[in-house]
Every structure is written in C-alpha cells, then in structure tokens.
Amino acid sequence: MRVSVETSVARHVGDRREQQDRVAVLTHPLHPAAVLIALADGMGGQSGGAMAAEQIIHAAQQNLEAFSPATEQPTKLLSAVVQDAHSSIRLGRFSNEQNPHSTIVVFLLYRGRAYWVHCGDSRLYHFRNTKMVMRTRDHSLVGELQRRGKLTAEEALHHPQRNVLVSCLGSDRTPQAEMGGSDSVVAGDCFLLCSDGLWSFFSDEELADTLFSLSADKAAKHLLELARKRSQGNGDNISLAIIRFVATNG
C-alpha cells in the first residue's frame, strides 16, 4: 500500500477591509520531497499586518531554498524562519512608522516526517482518522487563562480580550515559538494549519470528521464556507492549509 499526499490552501477576506492573512505551499528547488507550508495572520493598521505576514512567507521561501537536508536539521530551518521573519518585521516597524505583528505556523514535510513551529494563536492540528493527536497551544491571554483553569473553552470564545496575544512576531519581546514533530506519517493522518478566523467556529471533533470524510480541496471549501456562514457578517480574515495522507493501491 502506498500513501499519497493531498494539499489544499484557502483564504477569504471575511468582513474586513483588507486581507492580512498569508498562506503558501513551498517546495525545495533541489529536493522536491521537502515541502514547507507557512501561514501567517498579520496585525497592524495601514497595511502593517499584511506586510508582517508577507515577511513571514518571504523568510520561509529564502530559508527553504538555503536548506541543505543532508547536513542540516529541520529544526534549524524552522528556527531560522522565525528569527529572520521577526527581525524583518521589526525593521519594517521602524522604517514605516507602523506597528506590525504576526502569528506564524510553519509545517515541514520531509522523508515521511513532519516538523512544525508556531507562535501566536494561529493553530496546527494533527488528526489521525477521526481522532485528534495534538493541537498547538495558543499564545494568547485567554489561552493562558484556560490553562490555569480560570476560563472554559466556551468562555474563551466570547472573552472581550480573546485577541490579545502574549507572544507573536514583531513585538518587543523575543518570540516564544514552540516546535513539534511526528517521526512518521501514515495513511489517515491529516494536518490543518489555520488562523483564528477559521478555528473559532469549529470544535475539534467537527474538524476531525470533516477532514476525514472529504478530500483536501472539498474540506477546505466546506470549512471556509461554513466559517463565513457562522460569522454572521462579522468575520475575520480566514486562512487555512490542509495536508492529508491517503492510502492508494499500487
């Protein structure tokens, strides 16, 4: 039995004036088996957020192209993307008199292994069939309150400070990025990267069932359309990327 990989990305401006989310699927120019997906939810007025998110995609592209799989660890690549993007966003802040920030999620697939890094409240989910294997923790105020047992998940969704981040790229503080990985991926595995414009409208169980029952393209379209419907005219920018591993004959 062989395993094929389905990928799909989608974005929507929601009900905002500007799209400040970015998402990209990137392939190493010399090693096609190395695929990197980067997602960023930018924040900042006067296009500052869009600029910050663009810097993350740019840093991901540059570092992937310079990555040498034979001699370098994937974690070094992911760390470099975070540090380079953070530095670039900070420079843009001073040169353009803006206050840009961004979340980041970067996923690397190479030789049957998955690696990732994240900072902020954009998420990475790992599902296996209909079960959730893991979900990144939000670097947000309500996320911290939840972990301390002071807020329920339902209360967090409606908290007036739910968008306040305790760590992101572009701020005065060093990003508290967290890394993770999976030593092997198998048929039935599915990874979802998404901004809060998507995940805030779905339970973990609903995401798992959707990603298990639909192809990557159909799942992306379904989730985006349902998030738009549930936002009731007050939706944030939406971005998502799906990486789905499917068993095939031959």
GROMACS .gro file of C-alpha atoms in nm:
model
  250
    1MET     CA    1   0.000   0.000   0.000
    2ARG     CA    2   0.128   0.343  -0.096
    3VAL     CA    3   0.043   0.676   0.060
    4SER     CA    4  -0.034   0.985  -0.146
    5VAL     CA    5  -0.041   1.341  -0.018
    6GLU     CA    6  -0.323   1.586  -0.081
    7THR     CA    7  -0.271   1.955  -0.009
    8SER     CA    8  -0.506   2.247  -0.031
    9VAL     CA    9  -0.494   2.611   0.079
   10ALA     CA   10  -0.770   2.869   0.102
   11ARG     CA   11  -0.816   3.230   0.213
   12HIS     CA   12  -1.102   3.473   0.248
   13VAL     CA   13  -1.101   3.838   0.347
   14GLY     CA   14  -1.404   3.780   0.567
   15ASP     CA   15  -1.580   4.103   0.657
   16ARG     CA   16  -1.261   4.305   0.693
   17ARG     CA   17  -1.141   4.579   0.458
   18GLU     CA   18  -0.807   4.414   0.395
   19GLN     CA   19  -0.671   4.061   0.375
   20GLN     CA   20  -0.383   4.045   0.624
   21ASP     CA   21  -0.352   3.665   0.632
   22ARG     CA   22  -0.100   3.487   0.413
   23VAL     CA   23  -0.051   3.118   0.336
   24ALA     CA   24   0.185   2.946   0.092
   25VAL     CA   25   0.296   2.597  -0.012
   26LEU     CA   26   0.667   2.597  -0.096
   27THR     CA   27   0.889   2.324  -0.246
   28HIS     CA   28   1.265   2.298  -0.216
   29PRO     CA   29   1.421   2.376  -0.557
   30LEU     CA   30   1.665   2.082  -0.540
   31HIS     CA   31   1.482   1.841  -0.311
   32PRO     CA   32   1.115   1.812  -0.418
   33ALA     CA   33   1.046   1.582  -0.123
   34ALA     CA   34   1.095   1.878   0.111
   35VAL     CA   35   0.767   2.069   0.122
   36LEU     CA   36   0.710   2.363   0.354
   37ILE     CA   37   0.378   2.533   0.430
   38ALA     CA   38   0.372   2.870   0.602
   39LEU     CA   39   0.070   3.053   0.741
   40ALA     CA   40   0.062   3.398   0.900
   41ASP     CA   41  -0.212   3.615   1.048
   42GLY     CA   42  -0.084   3.971   1.033
   43MET     CA   43  -0.188   4.252   1.265
   44GLY     CA   44  -0.131   4.626   1.230
   45GLY     CA   45  -0.302   4.928   1.081
   46GLN     CA   46  -0.231   5.087   0.743
   47SER     CA   47  -0.137   4.754   0.584
   48GLY     CA   48   0.116   4.682   0.858
   49GLY     CA   49  -0.031   4.340   0.926
   50ALA     CA   50  -0.021   4.241   0.560
   51MET     CA   51   0.343   4.349   0.544
   52ALA     CA   52   0.428   4.143   0.851
   53ALA     CA   53   0.260   3.833   0.708
   54GLU     CA   54   0.443   3.883   0.376
   55GLN     CA   55   0.774   3.893   0.562
   56ILE     CA   56   0.699   3.550   0.707
   57ILE     CA   57   0.632   3.398   0.365
   58HIS     CA   58   0.948   3.564   0.231
   59ALA     CA   59   1.159   3.430   0.519
   60ALA     CA   60   1.013   3.081   0.469
   61GLN     CA   61   1.096   3.086   0.097
   62GLN     CA   62   1.452   3.210   0.148
   63ASN     CA   63   1.537   2.967   0.426
   64LEU     CA   64   1.386   2.670   0.246
   65GLU     CA   65   1.594   2.745  -0.064
   66ALA     CA   66   1.910   2.764   0.152
   67PHE     CA   67   1.824   2.447   0.347
   68SER     CA   68   2.059   2.150   0.296
   69PRO     CA   69   1.873   1.835   0.408
   70ALA     CA   70   2.191   1.626   0.401
   71THR     CA   71   2.375   1.840   0.656
   72GLU     CA   72   2.115   2.047   0.843
   73GLN     CA   73   1.844   1.960   1.090
   74PRO     CA   74   1.485   2.061   1.002
   75THR     CA   75   1.456   2.233   1.339
   76LYS     CA   76   1.736   2.470   1.235
   77LEU     CA   77   1.537   2.567   0.927
   78LEU     CA   78   1.222   2.634   1.129
   79SER     CA   79   1.409   2.837   1.388
   80ALA     CA   80   1.572   3.046   1.115
   81VAL     CA   81   1.235   3.124   0.958
   82VAL     CA   82   1.103   3.255   1.291
   83GLN     CA   83   1.410   3.461   1.372
   84ASP     CA   84   1.451   3.609   1.024
   85ALA     CA   85   1.083   3.695   0.995
   86HIS     CA   86   1.078   3.852   1.342
   87SER     CA   87   1.383   4.067   1.259
   88SER     CA   88   1.237   4.176   0.925
   89ILE     CA   89   0.904   4.272   1.081
   90ARG     CA   90   1.084   4.473   1.348
   91LEU     CA   91   1.285   4.659   1.084
   92GLY     CA   92   0.967   4.737   0.894
   93ARG     CA   93   0.815   4.872   1.212
   94PHE     CA   94   1.086   5.134   1.248
   95SER     CA   95   1.123   5.226   0.881
   96ASN     CA   96   0.750   5.261   0.806
   97GLU     CA   97   0.632   5.400   1.141
   98GLN     CA   98   0.380   5.120   1.169
   99ASN     CA   99   0.325   4.863   1.439
  100PRO     CA  100   0.317   4.531   1.251
  101HIS     CA  101   0.290   4.194   1.424
  102SER     CA  102   0.200   3.847   1.307
  103THR     CA  103   0.130   3.495   1.420
  104ILE     CA  104   0.317   3.216   1.245
  105VAL     CA  105   0.272   2.846   1.175
  106VAL     CA  106   0.527   2.664   0.960
  107PHE     CA  107   0.497   2.296   0.868
  108LEU     CA  108   0.777   2.097   0.702
  109LEU     CA  109   0.730   1.756   0.545
  110TYR     CA  110   1.046   1.565   0.456
  111ARG     CA  111   1.109   1.193   0.404
  112GLY     CA  112   0.797   1.078   0.582
  113ARG     CA  113   0.846   1.300   0.885
  114ALA     CA  114   0.665   1.616   0.987
  115TYR     CA  115   0.808   1.914   1.173
  116TRP     CA  116   0.645   2.239   1.277
  117VAL     CA  117   0.685   2.563   1.467
  118HIS     CA  118   0.425   2.815   1.578
  119CYS     CA  119   0.386   3.139   1.770
  120GLY     CA  120   0.066   3.327   1.844
  121ASP     CA  121  -0.290   3.198   1.816
  122SER     CA  122  -0.287   3.053   1.467
  123ARG     CA  123  -0.301   2.677   1.509
  124LEU     CA  124  -0.171   2.348   1.378
  125TYR     CA  125  -0.386   2.039   1.431
  126HIS     CA  126  -0.275   1.678   1.378
  127PHE     CA  127  -0.558   1.432   1.327
  128ARG     CA  128  -0.535   1.058   1.267
  129ASN     CA  129  -0.855   0.937   1.107
  130THR     CA  130  -1.123   1.091   1.332
  131LYS     CA  131  -0.908   1.136   1.642
  132MET     CA  132  -0.706   1.444   1.732
  133VAL     CA  133  -0.344   1.357   1.804
  134MET     CA  134  -0.241   1.708   1.906
  135ARG     CA  135  -0.319   2.075   1.874
  136THR     CA  136  -0.079   2.362   1.929
  137ARG     CA  137  -0.149   2.578   2.230
  138ASP     CA  138  -0.248   2.940   2.178
  139HIS     CA  139  -0.003   3.207   2.290
  140SER     CA  140  -0.288   3.433   2.397
  141LEU     CA  141  -0.429   3.580   2.714
  142VAL     CA  142  -0.737   3.359   2.708
  143GLY     CA  143  -0.520   3.059   2.628
  144GLU     CA  144  -0.318   3.122   2.943
  145LEU     CA  145  -0.636   3.168   3.147
  146GLN     CA  146  -0.773   2.840   3.012
  147ARG     CA  147  -0.456   2.654   3.102
  148ARG     CA  148  -0.483   2.792   3.456
  149GLY     CA  149  -0.841   2.669   3.481
  150LYS     CA  150  -0.988   3.020   3.501
  151LEU     CA  151  -1.180   3.005   3.171
  152THR     CA  152  -1.374   2.734   2.991
  153ALA     CA  153  -1.337   2.687   2.615
  154GLU     CA  154  -1.681   2.841   2.565
  155GLU     CA  155  -1.597   3.142   2.783
  156ALA     CA  156  -1.270   3.191   2.594
  157LEU     CA  157  -1.452   3.222   2.261
  158HIS     CA  158  -1.653   3.518   2.387
  159HIS     CA  159  -1.397   3.682   2.615
  160PRO     CA  160  -1.354   4.057   2.538
  161GLN     CA  161  -0.974   4.013   2.529
  162ARG     CA  162  -0.970   3.693   2.324
  163ASN     CA  163  -0.750   3.858   2.056
  164VAL     CA  164  -0.476   3.968   2.297
  165LEU     CA  165  -0.156   3.774   2.230
  166VAL     CA  166   0.117   3.709   2.484
  167SER     CA  167   0.369   3.619   2.214
  168CYS     CA  168   0.394   3.687   1.841
  169LEU     CA  169   0.645   3.804   1.580
  170GLY     CA  170   0.732   4.172   1.559
  171SER     CA  171   0.679   4.263   1.924
  172ASP     CA  172   0.941   4.399   2.164
  173ARG     CA  173   0.974   4.057   2.328
  174THR     CA  174   1.161   3.762   2.181
  175PRO     CA  175   0.901   3.527   2.025
  176GLN     CA  176   0.823   3.228   2.243
  177ALA     CA  177   0.795   2.994   1.946
  178GLU     CA  178   0.724   2.627   2.010
  179MET     CA  179   0.834   2.336   1.794
  180GLY     CA  180   0.687   1.993   1.745
  181GLY     CA  181   0.706   1.698   1.515
  182SER     CA  182   0.597   1.350   1.419
  183ASP     CA  183   0.855   1.079   1.347
  184SER     CA  184   0.630   0.917   1.090
  185VAL     CA  185   0.315   0.998   0.899
  186VAL     CA  186   0.075   0.728   0.786
  187ALA     CA  187  -0.241   0.694   0.582
  188GLY     CA  188  -0.521   0.860   0.775
  189ASP     CA  189  -0.302   1.141   0.908
  190CYS     CA  190  -0.416   1.495   0.839
  191PHE     CA  191  -0.261   1.827   0.939
  192LEU     CA  192  -0.455   2.153   0.945
  193LEU     CA  193  -0.293   2.496   0.971
  194CYS     CA  194  -0.536   2.782   1.024
  195SER     CA  195  -0.585   3.131   1.161
  196ASP     CA  196  -0.836   3.212   1.434
  197GLY     CA  197  -1.074   3.337   1.166
  198LEU     CA  198  -1.138   2.967   1.099
  199TRP     CA  199  -1.085   2.765   1.416
  200SER     CA  200  -1.301   2.986   1.638
  201PHE     CA  201  -1.612   2.848   1.464
  202PHE     CA  202  -1.541   2.475   1.497
  203SER     CA  203  -1.498   2.211   1.764
  204ASP     CA  204  -1.205   1.972   1.740
  205GLU     CA  205  -1.447   1.689   1.668
  206GLU     CA  206  -1.615   1.870   1.380
  207LEU     CA  207  -1.280   1.950   1.221
  208ALA     CA  208  -1.169   1.588   1.255
  209ASP     CA  209  -1.486   1.449   1.097
  210THR     CA  210  -1.473   1.695   0.808
  211LEU     CA  211  -1.109   1.630   0.727
  212PHE     CA  212  -1.157   1.254   0.749
  213SER     CA  213  -1.464   1.238   0.524
  214LEU     CA  214  -1.370   1.486   0.249
  215SER     CA  215  -1.077   1.538   0.013
  216ALA     CA  216  -0.840   1.821   0.098
  217ASP     CA  217  -0.992   2.054  -0.162
  218LYS     CA  218  -1.351   1.979  -0.065
  219ALA     CA  219  -1.273   2.007   0.307
  220ALA     CA  220  -1.105   2.346   0.258
  221LYS     CA  221  -1.403   2.479   0.063
  222HIS     CA  222  -1.655   2.339   0.312
  223LEU     CA  223  -1.477   2.478   0.618
  224LEU     CA  224  -1.433   2.820   0.463
  225GLU     CA  225  -1.796   2.844   0.357
  226LEU     CA  226  -1.923   2.727   0.695
  227ALA     CA  227  -1.698   2.970   0.885
  228ARG     CA  228  -1.833   3.253   0.669
  229LYS     CA  229  -2.190   3.148   0.743
  230ARG     CA  230  -2.132   3.120   1.116
  231SER     CA  231  -1.956   3.457   1.137
  232GLN     CA  232  -2.289   3.626   1.055
  233GLY     CA  233  -2.135   3.925   0.883
  234ASN     CA  234  -1.863   3.989   1.141
  235GLY     CA  235  -1.593   3.750   1.024
  236ASP     CA  236  -1.218   3.798   1.046
  237ASN     CA  237  -0.972   3.713   0.769
  238ILE     CA  238  -0.960   3.336   0.715
  239SER     CA  239  -0.663   3.127   0.605
  240LEU     CA  240  -0.608   2.753   0.613
  241ALA     CA  241  -0.389   2.480   0.473
  242ILE     CA  242  -0.464   2.107   0.472
  243ILE     CA  243  -0.212   1.825   0.431
  244ARG     CA  244  -0.389   1.490   0.403
  245PHE     CA  245  -0.228   1.144   0.372
  246VAL     CA  246  -0.437   0.893   0.179
  247ALA     CA  247  -0.383   0.523   0.112
  248THR     CA  248  -0.365   0.429  -0.257
  249ASN     CA  249  -0.333   0.100  -0.441
  250GLY     CA  250  -0.021   0.022  -0.640
   0.00000   0.00000   0.00000
